[in-house]
Structures are given as structure tokens and as C-alpha cells.
PDB file of C-alpha atoms in Angstrom:
ATOM      1  CA  MET A   1     -27.298-118.132 -90.218  1.00 87.00           C
ATOM      2  CA  LYS A   2     -25.229-117.627 -93.362  1.00 97.00           C
ATOM      3  CA  ASN A   3     -21.351-115.938 -93.423  1.00 98.00           C
ATOM      4  CA  ILE A   4     -21.110-113.968 -96.199  1.00 98.00           C
ATOM      5  CA  VAL A   5     -19.163-111.733 -97.516  1.00 98.00           C
ATOM      6  CA  ILE A   6     -19.980-108.878-100.839  1.00 98.00           C
ATOM      7  CA  THR A   7     -17.473-106.798-102.216  1.00 98.00           C
ATOM      8  CA  GLY A   8     -18.591-103.681-103.078  1.00 96.00           C
ATOM      9  CA  SER A   9     -20.896-103.334-100.696  1.00 97.00           C
ATOM     10  CA  THR A  10     -21.152 -99.807 -99.428  1.00 96.00           C
ATOM     11  CA  ARG A  11     -23.553 -98.601-101.461  1.00 93.00           C
ATOM     12  CA  GLY A  12     -25.948 -99.220-104.450  1.00 92.00           C
ATOM     13  CA  ILE A  13     -27.231-102.571-105.023  1.00 95.00           C
ATOM     14  CA  GLY A  14     -23.804-104.363-102.676  1.00 96.00           C
ATOM     15  CA  LEU A  15     -25.057-102.241 -99.969  1.00 97.00           C
ATOM     16  CA  ALA A  16     -28.979-103.090-100.167  1.00 97.00           C
ATOM     17  CA  LEU A  17     -28.105-107.082-100.483  1.00 98.00           C
ATOM     18  CA  ALA A  18     -26.227-106.812 -97.437  1.00 98.00           C
ATOM     19  CA  GLY A  19     -29.019-104.838 -95.218  1.00 98.00           C
ATOM     20  CA  ALA A  20     -31.539-107.707 -96.578  1.00 98.00           C
ATOM     21  CA  LEU A  21     -29.182-110.376 -95.367  1.00 98.00           C
ATOM     22  CA  LEU A  22     -28.476-109.165 -92.176  1.00 98.00           C
ATOM     23  CA  ASP A  23     -32.468-109.010 -91.884  1.00 97.00           C
ATOM     24  CA  ARG A  24     -32.528-112.505 -92.801  1.00 97.00           C
ATOM     25  CA  ASP A  25     -30.049-113.376 -89.509  1.00 96.00           C
ATOM     26  CA  CYS A  26     -26.868-113.714 -91.672  1.00 98.00           C
ATOM     27  CA  ARG A  27     -23.592-112.608 -90.738  1.00 98.00           C
ATOM     28  CA  VAL A  28     -22.308-109.863 -93.225  1.00 98.00           C
ATOM     29  CA  ILE A  29     -19.114-108.606 -94.170  1.00 98.00           C
ATOM     30  CA  ILE A  30     -18.742-104.894 -95.975  1.00 98.00           C
ATOM     31  CA  ASN A  31     -16.224-104.190 -98.431  1.00 98.00           C
ATOM     32  CA  GLY A  32     -15.076-100.753-100.333  1.00 97.00           C
ATOM     33  CA  ARG A  33     -12.148 -99.556-101.389  1.00 96.00           C
ATOM     34  CA  ALA A  34     -12.024 -96.854 -98.641  1.00 96.00           C
ATOM     35  CA  GLN A  35     -11.690 -97.278 -95.316  1.00 97.00           C
ATOM     36  CA  GLN A  36     -14.057 -94.483 -94.257  1.00 97.00           C
ATOM     37  CA  ALA A  37     -16.433 -95.921 -96.460  1.00 97.00           C
ATOM     38  CA  VAL A  38     -17.128 -99.196 -95.153  1.00 98.00           C
ATOM     39  CA  GLU A  39     -16.407 -97.577 -91.281  1.00 97.00           C
ATOM     40  CA  GLN A  40     -19.599 -95.246 -92.407  1.00 97.00           C
ATOM     41  CA  THR A  41     -21.936 -97.925 -93.951  1.00 98.00           C
ATOM     42  CA  CYS A  42     -21.149-100.436 -90.852  1.00 98.00           C
ATOM     43  CA  VAL A  43     -22.166 -97.332 -88.437  1.00 97.00           C
ATOM     44  CA  ASP A  44     -25.291 -96.813 -90.905  1.00 97.00           C
ATOM     45  CA  LEU A  45     -26.209-100.507 -90.806  1.00 98.00           C
ATOM     46  CA  ALA A  46     -25.203-101.399 -87.500  1.00 97.00           C
ATOM     47  CA  LEU A  47     -28.012 -99.248 -86.373  1.00 97.00           C
ATOM     48  CA  ARG A  48     -30.894-100.396 -88.062  1.00 96.00           C
ATOM     49  CA  TYR A  49     -29.316-104.000 -87.812  1.00 96.00           C
ATOM     50  CA  GLY A  50     -27.459-104.008 -85.141  1.00 95.00           C
ATOM     51  CA  SER A  51     -23.513-104.532 -84.669  1.00 94.00           C
ATOM     52  CA  GLU A  52     -23.689-108.158 -83.800  1.00 95.00           C
ATOM     53  CA  SER A  53     -23.194-110.123 -87.078  1.00 96.00           C
ATOM     54  CA  LEU A  54     -21.624-106.742 -88.863  1.00 97.00           C
ATOM     55  CA  PHE A  55     -18.073-106.295 -89.561  1.00 98.00           C
ATOM     56  CA  GLY A  56     -16.220-104.285 -92.502  1.00 98.00           C
ATOM     57  CA  PHE A  57     -12.948-104.603 -94.354  1.00 98.00           C
ATOM     58  CA  PRO A  58     -11.592-102.557 -96.867  1.00 98.00           C
ATOM     59  CA  ALA A  59     -10.131-103.855 -99.961  1.00 98.00           C
ATOM     60  CA  ASP A  60      -9.201-103.021-104.100  1.00 97.00           C
ATOM     61  CA  VAL A  61     -10.657-105.924-105.520  1.00 98.00           C
ATOM     62  CA  SER A  62      -8.126-105.062-108.663  1.00 97.00           C
ATOM     63  CA  ASP A  63      -4.989-106.177-106.021  1.00 98.00           C
ATOM     64  CA  PRO A  64      -5.336-109.956-106.077  1.00 98.00           C
ATOM     65  CA  ALA A  65      -3.141-109.273-102.238  1.00 98.00           C
ATOM     66  CA  GLN A  66      -6.052-107.155-100.980  1.00 98.00           C
ATOM     67  CA  VAL A  67      -8.697-109.847-101.983  1.00 98.00           C
ATOM     68  CA  GLN A  68      -6.768-112.098-100.181  1.00 98.00           C
ATOM     69  CA  GLY A  69      -6.707-110.194 -97.013  1.00 98.00           C
ATOM     70  CA  LEU A  70     -10.288-109.886 -97.455  1.00 98.00           C
ATOM     71  CA  TRP A  71     -10.657-113.883 -97.218  1.00 98.00           C
ATOM     72  CA  GLU A  72      -8.404-114.157 -94.474  1.00 98.00           C
ATOM     73  CA  TYR A  73     -10.088-111.571 -92.256  1.00 98.00           C
ATOM     74  CA  ALA A  74     -13.346-112.982 -93.286  1.00 98.00           C
ATOM     75  CA  ALA A  75     -11.923-116.501 -92.058  1.00 97.00           C
ATOM     76  CA  GLN A  76     -10.542-115.011 -88.980  1.00 97.00           C
ATOM     77  CA  HIS A  77     -14.020-113.150 -87.439  1.00 96.00           C
ATOM     78  CA  LEU A  78     -16.740-115.399 -89.298  1.00 96.00           C
ATOM     79  CA  GLY A  79     -14.941-118.774 -88.836  1.00 96.00           C
ATOM     80  CA  SER A  80     -16.014-119.783 -92.591  1.00 97.00           C
ATOM     81  CA  VAL A  81     -17.597-118.760 -95.688  1.00 98.00           C
ATOM     82  CA  ASP A  82     -20.801-119.998 -96.527  1.00 98.00           C
ATOM     83  CA  ILE A  83     -21.458-117.374 -99.532  1.00 98.00           C
ATOM     84  CA  TRP A  84     -19.105-115.013-101.715  1.00 98.00           C
ATOM     85  CA  ILE A  85     -20.425-112.394-103.742  1.00 98.00           C
ATOM     86  CA  ASN A  86     -18.797-110.831-106.612  1.00 98.00           C
ATOM     87  CA  ASN A  87     -20.451-107.781-106.669  1.00 96.00           C
ATOM     88  CA  ALA A  88     -17.950-104.464-107.046  1.00 94.00           C
ATOM     89  CA  GLY A  89     -17.652-102.545-110.298  1.00 91.00           C
ATOM     90  CA  LEU A  90     -17.597 -99.046-112.078  1.00 88.00           C
ATOM     91  CA  GLY A  91     -18.936 -97.554-114.505  1.00 82.00           C
ATOM     92  CA  HIS A  92     -17.957 -94.922-117.309  1.00 77.00           C
ATOM     93  CA  ASP A  93     -18.660 -91.874-119.028  1.00 75.00           C
ATOM     94  CA  THR A  94     -21.511 -92.314-121.496  1.00 75.00           C
ATOM     95  CA  GLU A  95     -19.075 -91.938-124.640  1.00 81.00           C
ATOM     96  CA  PRO A  96     -18.015 -93.779-127.819  1.00 86.00           C
ATOM     97  CA  VAL A  97     -15.103 -96.557-126.995  1.00 90.00           C
ATOM     98  CA  TRP A  98     -12.356 -93.996-128.712  1.00 95.00           C
ATOM     99  CA  GLN A  99     -13.365 -91.113-126.185  1.00 88.00           C
ATOM    100  CA  VAL A 100     -13.900 -93.194-122.805  1.00 90.00           C
ATOM    101  CA  PRO A 101     -10.479 -91.399-121.072  1.00 92.00           C
ATOM    102  CA  THR A 102      -8.043 -94.718-120.692  1.00 94.00           C
ATOM    103  CA  ALA A 103      -7.543 -94.841-117.145  1.00 94.00           C
ATOM    104  CA  GLN A 104     -11.065 -95.102-116.779  1.00 92.00           C
ATOM    105  CA  ALA A 105     -11.428 -97.723-119.542  1.00 93.00           C
ATOM    106  CA  ARG A 106      -8.259 -99.923-117.297  1.00 95.00           C
ATOM    107  CA  SER A 107     -10.470 -98.852-114.331  1.00 95.00           C
ATOM    108  CA  VAL A 108     -14.063-100.398-115.158  1.00 94.00           C
ATOM    109  CA  ILE A 109     -12.008-103.677-116.576  1.00 96.00           C
ATOM    110  CA  GLU A 110      -9.640-103.985-113.725  1.00 97.00           C
ATOM    111  CA  VAL A 111     -12.356-103.826-111.181  1.00 97.00           C
ATOM    112  CA  ASN A 112     -15.143-105.456-113.237  1.00 96.00           C
ATOM    113  CA  VAL A 113     -13.568-108.262-114.911  1.00 97.00           C
ATOM    114  CA  LEU A 114     -10.122-108.706-112.897  1.00 98.00           C
ATOM    115  CA  GLY A 115     -12.240-108.270-109.399  1.00 98.00           C
ATOM    116  CA  VAL A 116     -14.303-111.214-110.632  1.00 98.00           C
ATOM    117  CA  ILE A 117     -11.341-113.097-111.378  1.00 98.00           C
ATOM    118  CA  TYR A 118      -9.248-112.526-108.313  1.00 98.00           C
ATOM    119  CA  GLY A 119     -12.413-113.034-106.145  1.00 98.00           C
ATOM    120  CA  ALA A 120     -13.226-116.375-107.330  1.00 98.00           C
ATOM    121  CA  GLN A 121      -9.789-117.252-107.640  1.00 98.00           C
ATOM    122  CA  VAL A 122      -8.979-116.517-103.619  1.00 98.00           C
ATOM    123  CA  ALA A 123     -12.654-117.877-102.409  1.00 98.00           C
ATOM    124  CA  MET A 124     -11.748-120.977-104.694  1.00 98.00           C
ATOM    125  CA  GLN A 125      -9.093-121.590-102.752  1.00 98.00           C
ATOM    126  CA  GLY A 126     -10.484-120.745 -99.333  1.00 98.00           C
ATOM    127  CA  MET A 127     -14.227-122.924-100.336  1.00 98.00           C
ATOM    128  CA  LEU A 128     -11.460-126.185-101.369  1.00 98.00           C
ATOM    129  CA  ALA A 129      -9.500-126.236 -97.978  1.00 98.00           C
ATOM    130  CA  GLN A 130     -12.699-125.498 -95.537  1.00 97.00           C
ATOM    131  CA  GLY A 131     -14.862-128.196 -97.845  1.00 97.00           C
ATOM    132  CA  PHE A 132     -17.617-126.190 -98.985  1.00 97.00           C
ATOM    133  CA  GLY A 133     -18.906-122.836-100.288  1.00 98.00           C
ATOM    134  CA  GLN A 134     -21.261-120.783-102.977  1.00 98.00           C
ATOM    135  CA  ILE A 135     -19.461-118.389-105.081  1.00 98.00           C
ATOM    136  CA  TYR A 136     -22.195-115.586-106.768  1.00 98.00           C
ATOM    137  CA  ASN A 137     -20.894-113.026-109.833  1.00 98.00           C
ATOM    138  CA  LEU A 138     -23.295-110.541-110.164  1.00 95.00           C
ATOM    139  CA  GLU A 139     -23.957-109.688-113.567  1.00 92.00           C
ATOM    140  CA  GLY A 140     -25.083-106.912-115.808  1.00 82.00           C
ATOM    141  CA  PHE A 141     -25.684-105.292-118.637  1.00 75.00           C
ATOM    142  CA  GLY A 142     -23.899-107.099-121.508  1.00 64.00           C
ATOM    143  CA  SER A 143     -24.180-110.058-120.260  1.00 72.00           C
ATOM    144  CA  ASN A 144     -26.837-111.374-122.591  1.00 79.00           C
ATOM    145  CA  GLY A 145     -24.726-109.599-125.487  1.00 74.00           C
ATOM    146  CA  ARG A 146     -27.324-106.839-125.897  1.00 77.00           C
ATOM    147  CA  ILE A 147     -25.602-103.186-127.128  1.00 77.00           C
ATOM    148  CA  ARG A 148     -26.054-100.149-126.363  1.00 74.00           C
ATOM    149  CA  GLU A 149     -24.217 -97.022-127.398  1.00 75.00           C
ATOM    150  CA  GLY A 150     -22.145 -95.599-124.490  1.00 68.00           C
ATOM    151  CA  LEU A 151     -21.450 -98.482-122.548  1.00 75.00           C
ATOM    152  CA  SER A 152     -19.363-100.189-124.398  1.00 90.00           C
ATOM    153  CA  ILE A 153     -16.540-100.886-122.308  1.00 87.00           C
ATOM    154  CA  TYR A 154     -18.909-101.553-119.474  1.00 87.00           C
ATOM    155  CA  GLY A 155     -20.611-104.382-121.113  1.00 89.00           C
ATOM    156  CA  THR A 156     -17.892-105.806-121.969  1.00 93.00           C
ATOM    157  CA  SER A 157     -16.861-106.354-118.688  1.00 93.00           C
ATOM    158  CA  LYS A 158     -20.245-107.876-118.106  1.00 94.00           C
ATOM    159  CA  ALA A 159     -19.646-110.104-120.898  1.00 94.00           C
ATOM    160  CA  ALA A 160     -16.922-111.329-119.732  1.00 95.00           C
ATOM    161  CA  VAL A 161     -18.175-111.864-116.285  1.00 96.00           C
ATOM    162  CA  HIS A 162     -20.812-113.828-117.615  1.00 95.00           C
ATOM    163  CA  TYR A 163     -18.257-116.119-119.771  1.00 96.00           C
ATOM    164  CA  LEU A 164     -16.426-116.974-116.842  1.00 97.00           C
ATOM    165  CA  THR A 165     -19.039-117.603-114.618  1.00 97.00           C
ATOM    166  CA  LYS A 166     -20.165-120.288-116.908  1.00 97.00           C
ATOM    167  CA  ALA A 167     -16.504-121.543-117.115  1.00 97.00           C
ATOM    168  CA  LEU A 168     -16.212-121.857-113.572  1.00 98.00           C
ATOM    169  CA  ILE A 169     -19.361-123.448-113.569  1.00 98.00           C
ATOM    170  CA  GLU A 170     -18.218-126.268-115.860  1.00 98.00           C
ATOM    171  CA  GLU A 171     -14.453-126.543-113.900  1.00 98.00           C
ATOM    172  CA  THR A 172     -15.824-126.822-110.595  1.00 98.00           C
ATOM    173  CA  ARG A 173     -18.839-129.360-111.206  1.00 96.00           C
ATOM    174  CA  GLU A 174     -16.486-131.918-109.144  1.00 96.00           C
ATOM    175  CA  THR A 175     -15.629-130.245-106.710  1.00 97.00           C
ATOM    176  CA  GLY A 176     -18.392-129.433-104.523  1.00 96.00           C
ATOM    177  CA  ILE A 177     -18.287-125.834-104.349  1.00 98.00           C
ATOM    178  CA  GLN A 178     -21.366-124.086-106.153  1.00 98.00           C
ATOM    179  CA  ILE A 179     -21.255-121.316-108.913  1.00 98.00           C
ATOM    180  CA  GLY A 180     -24.074-119.135-109.655  1.00 97.00           C
ATOM    181  CA  SER A 181     -24.893-115.997-111.454  1.00 97.00           C
ATOM    182  CA  LEU A 182     -26.816-113.171-109.705  1.00 97.00           C
ATOM    183  CA  GLN A 183     -28.859-110.879-112.466  1.00 92.00           C
ATOM    184  CA  PRO A 184     -30.463-108.210-110.990  1.00 91.00           C
ATOM    185  CA  GLY A 185     -31.662-106.691-114.317  1.00 85.00           C
ATOM    186  CA  MET A 186     -32.031-102.458-114.547  1.00 82.00           C
ATOM    187  CA  VAL A 187     -31.446-100.785-110.947  1.00 84.00           C
ATOM    188  CA  MET A 188     -31.501 -97.557-110.206  1.00 80.00           C
ATOM    189  CA  THR A 189     -28.190 -97.330-108.429  1.00 78.00           C
ATOM    190  CA  ASP A 190     -25.592 -94.352-108.442  1.00 75.00           C
ATOM    191  CA  LEU A 191     -23.791 -96.406-110.729  1.00 69.00           C
ATOM    192  CA  VAL A 192     -26.379 -96.244-113.174  1.00 70.00           C
ATOM    193  CA  LEU A 193     -27.349 -92.613-112.512  1.00 73.00           C
ATOM    194  CA  GLU A 194     -23.819 -91.283-112.452  1.00 70.00           C
ATOM    195  CA  ARG A 195     -24.027 -92.105-116.084  1.00 67.00           C
ATOM    196  CA  PHE A 196     -26.376 -89.684-117.059  1.00 69.00           C
ATOM    197  CA  ALA A 197     -24.404 -86.693-114.997  1.00 67.00           C
ATOM    198  CA  GLU A 198     -23.563 -84.545-117.420  1.00 67.00           C
ATOM    199  CA  ASP A 199     -26.011 -85.386-120.061  1.00 70.00           C
ATOM    200  CA  PRO A 200     -29.888 -84.659-118.263  1.00 75.00           C
ATOM    201  CA  ALA A 201     -31.589 -84.584-121.540  1.00 76.00           C
ATOM    202  CA  ALA A 202     -30.534 -88.540-122.291  1.00 71.00           C
ATOM    203  CA  LEU A 203     -31.450 -89.186-118.532  1.00 73.00           C
ATOM    204  CA  ASP A 204     -35.436 -87.437-119.265  1.00 77.00           C
ATOM    205  CA  LYS A 205     -35.138 -89.558-122.927  1.00 76.00           C
ATOM    206  CA  ALA A 206     -34.501 -93.241-120.774  1.00 74.00           C
ATOM    207  CA  LYS A 207     -36.605 -92.612-117.752  1.00 78.00           C
ATOM    208  CA  PRO A 208     -39.684 -94.046-119.399  1.00 76.00           C
ATOM    209  CA  ILE A 209     -37.750 -97.573-120.064  1.00 77.00           C
ATOM    210  CA  PHE A 210     -36.270 -97.096-116.400  1.00 79.00           C
ATOM    211  CA  ASN A 211     -40.021 -96.612-115.338  1.00 83.00           C
ATOM    212  CA  ILE A 212     -41.097 -99.933-117.344  1.00 81.00           C
ATOM    213  CA  ILE A 213     -38.471-102.259-116.435  1.00 77.00           C
ATOM    214  CA  GLY A 214     -36.240-100.720-113.641  1.00 81.00           C
ATOM    215  CA  ASP A 215     -36.415-101.246-110.326  1.00 88.00           C
ATOM    216  CA  LYS A 216     -34.620 -99.644-106.793  1.00 89.00           C
ATOM    217  CA  PRO A 217     -32.055-101.154-104.875  1.00 91.00           C
ATOM    218  CA  GLU A 218     -34.472-101.877-101.767  1.00 92.00           C
ATOM    219  CA  ASN A 219     -36.977-103.317-104.057  1.00 92.00           C
ATOM    220  CA  VAL A 220     -34.156-105.755-105.745  1.00 95.00           C
ATOM    221  CA  ALA A 221     -32.468-106.732-102.772  1.00 97.00           C
ATOM    222  CA  PRO A 222     -34.934-108.643-100.565  1.00 97.00           C
ATOM    223  CA  TRP A 223     -35.571-111.213-103.548  1.00 97.00           C
ATOM    224  CA  LEU A 224     -32.080-111.854-104.445  1.00 97.00           C
ATOM    225  CA  ALA A 225     -31.510-112.505-100.977  1.00 98.00           C
ATOM    226  CA  ASP A 226     -34.354-114.849-100.761  1.00 98.00           C
ATOM    227  CA  HIS A 227     -33.219-116.843-103.660  1.00 98.00           C
ATOM    228  CA  ILE A 228     -29.434-117.184-102.791  1.00 98.00           C
ATOM    229  CA  LEU A 229     -29.946-118.452 -99.598  1.00 98.00           C
ATOM    230  CA  GLN A 230     -32.359-120.831-100.734  1.00 97.00           C
ATOM    231  CA  ASN A 231     -30.146-121.955-103.738  1.00 97.00           C
ATOM    232  CA  LYS A 232     -28.608-125.748-103.606  1.00 96.00           C
ATOM    233  CA  GLN A 233     -27.777-125.776-107.385  1.00 96.00           C
ATOM    234  CA  HIS A 234     -25.017-125.294-109.188  1.00 97.00           C
ATOM    235  CA  GLY A 235     -24.865-123.110-112.012  1.00 96.00           C
ATOM    236  CA  ALA A 236     -28.088-121.377-110.734  1.00 96.00           C
ATOM    237  CA  SER A 237     -28.994-118.377-112.532  1.00 95.00           C
ATOM    238  CA  ILE A 238     -31.130-116.202-109.846  1.00 96.00           C
ATOM    239  CA  ASP A 239     -32.846-113.669-112.719  1.00 93.00           C
ATOM    240  CA  TYR A 240     -34.857-111.072-111.369  1.00 91.00           C
ATOM    241  CA  MET A 241     -35.876-109.702-114.027  1.00 83.00           C
ATOM    242  CA  PRO A 242     -36.122-112.797-116.893  1.00 81.00           C
ATOM    243  CA  THR A 243     -38.006-112.155-120.686  1.00 80.00           C
ATOM    244  CA  SER A 244     -41.321-113.140-118.685  1.00 87.00           C
ATOM    245  CA  LYS A 245     -41.518-110.325-116.193  1.00 86.00           C
ATOM    246  CA  ILE A 246     -39.993-107.934-118.338  1.00 82.00           C
ATOM    247  CA  VAL A 247     -43.148-108.440-121.101  1.00 86.00           C
ATOM    248  CA  GLY A 248     -45.502-108.480-118.503  1.00 88.00           C
ATOM    249  CA  ARG A 249     -44.472-104.754-117.326  1.00 82.00           C
ATOM    250  CA  PHE A 250     -44.685-103.903-120.880  1.00 86.00           C
ATOM    251  CA  ILE A 251     -48.247-104.649-121.095  1.00 87.00           C
ATOM    252  CA  SER A 252     -49.103-103.309-117.680  1.00 85.00           C
ATOM    253  CA  SER A 253     -47.497 -99.760-118.384  1.00 83.00           C
ATOM    254  CA  PRO A 254     -50.010 -97.735-120.018  1.00 83.00           C
ATOM    255  CA  PHE A 255     -51.704 -98.687-116.572  1.00 81.00           C
ATOM    256  CA  SER A 256     -49.110 -98.582-114.043  1.00 79.00           C
ATOM    257  CA  LYS A 257     -48.298 -95.165-111.891  1.00 78.00           C
ATOM    258  CA  ARG A 258     -44.631 -96.214-111.817  1.00 79.00           C
ATOM    259  CA  ASP A 259     -42.053 -93.401-111.288  1.00 81.00           C
ATOM    260  CA  LEU A 260     -38.890 -94.412-110.036  1.00 78.00           C
ATOM    261  CA  PHE A 261     -37.904 -90.896-110.195  1.00 76.00           C
ATOM    262  CA  ASP A 262     -40.367 -89.969-106.915  1.00 73.00           C
ATOM    263  CA  ASP A 263     -39.374 -91.106-103.649  1.00 58.00           C
ATOM    264  CA  HIS A 264     -43.741 -91.268-103.183  1.00 35.00           C
ATOM    265  CA  GLU A 265     -43.440 -93.857-106.317  1.00 43.00           C
ATOM    266  CA  GLU A 266     -46.532 -96.097-105.937  1.00 42.00           C
ATOM    267  CA  LYS A 267     -44.931 -99.845-105.632  1.00 41.00           C
TER     268      LYS A 267
END
């Protein structure tokens, strides 16, 4: 049984990952900015997995004091933290840099970059004190340097997370604390779909690619959970959709009936 904290786990891949880890007998702390969302998520998960291994704590990861509070809550209720996953993230309107509202751009950087930095700082200090632990940072579009029109600020934030993770791996080699990255690939979460809320034509244009290389959270999360729990390697990159898998998807796409936008999609 592992004790795990997942930031931003009231929806999307974070929520799916929480469920997969609970299903594997882990104890999990749910986190989100809004107390109501955290409480409702815990209620929903408890109906399926029971409440004995499930805890919730609201905290805004862009506030280092609240992140520290999340660690202290975890340490108090779990005794120790085996795995800390910096998952919380925000998207923005699919617009050129100069058309993204300033407040929205600031929020993306504060949550996606500073939130990961604060999470890493707090978790490292706590894990050094307890003598063990693993920290994973969730990467995403932009981590590999790819450019996509309209996603510049989000991509910049994930490029920063990629660099930060590489730096942390080097800085922590002699500490006994393991650092790694999670790369879930193109996951059909609310964060992704919200980008197309005001531009359904753009979504229609993107659907063929989504159907080839995309996946639903409930398909990705169990794979990630297994590899997280199995990993003993410092600097591990847990990649759900490596290049070889992408190539395979494109080769098989003429014969596939995958439709991520159909609730009755063939797996």
C-alpha cells in the first residue's frame, strides 16, 4: 500500500489516476482548489472504492503556503508520503499569444509552472526529512518542443516543466529521492475539450487526429498507475504514447473503428 498525493485530482487524468491507484490498494489524497469539488470527488470515489483509503484537501498549488498545508495534511493523515504527483494544470483559449487575456496567461503560468515548482520544493523537503519518496511531474503538449498555433502559452508552461524535471533529476541524484515524469499523451479530458468550446469547427477538424493517437482518461490511467507503482528508477520517463506506439496507431488507423467522441467506441 502506497501513500499518494495527486494535485489537481478532482477531474481529468488526475481523477482517473486517483481511481486507478485506489483500485490498486493505495491510499490517495484528492486535491483541488475548490473545497466543494474536493468533497464531491471524495464522495463519488468512495461509492466505488470505499472511504478508508481516501482523503481530500483543498489547496491552490499557485500558493506555496497552501501546498505546504497539503503536505502537512498528508503527513498527519497518512504518516508519510511515498509518491507525490504534480498533476494540477490549466489551459487557455486557443488563440495567438497576444489575444490570450493577460489574467488567463498569468493563471496558466502560476498553476502549470509555479505550482510544480512549489510542489517539488515542498515534497522534496518533506521526503528528505522522512528519508524516502518519489516525485512525478506531469508533462504535456510542449514538453517535446512541438509548436501548435493557439497553444503557445500552455506549451511554454509544459516546456518549462520538462526542463525543471530534468534539472531536478540531476540535483537529486545523491539524495535518495526519486524524480520522474509522466507523459500521458493526448488524453480527452475537460481541459482539452474546453479549448474547442467556442470553435466547434476546429474540434471537427481535430477529431481525426484525436481518434488516431488520443485516448480517454479511463484507458490511460490504469497503465500509468501500474508503471508508477512498479518504477524503482530515478529519472524515469513514464510515457504512455512513445513514438513507436504513435506510428503503430497511424498504420492501423485505416482499419480501426476508434471514435473517442462516441460513448460506445470500440476499445
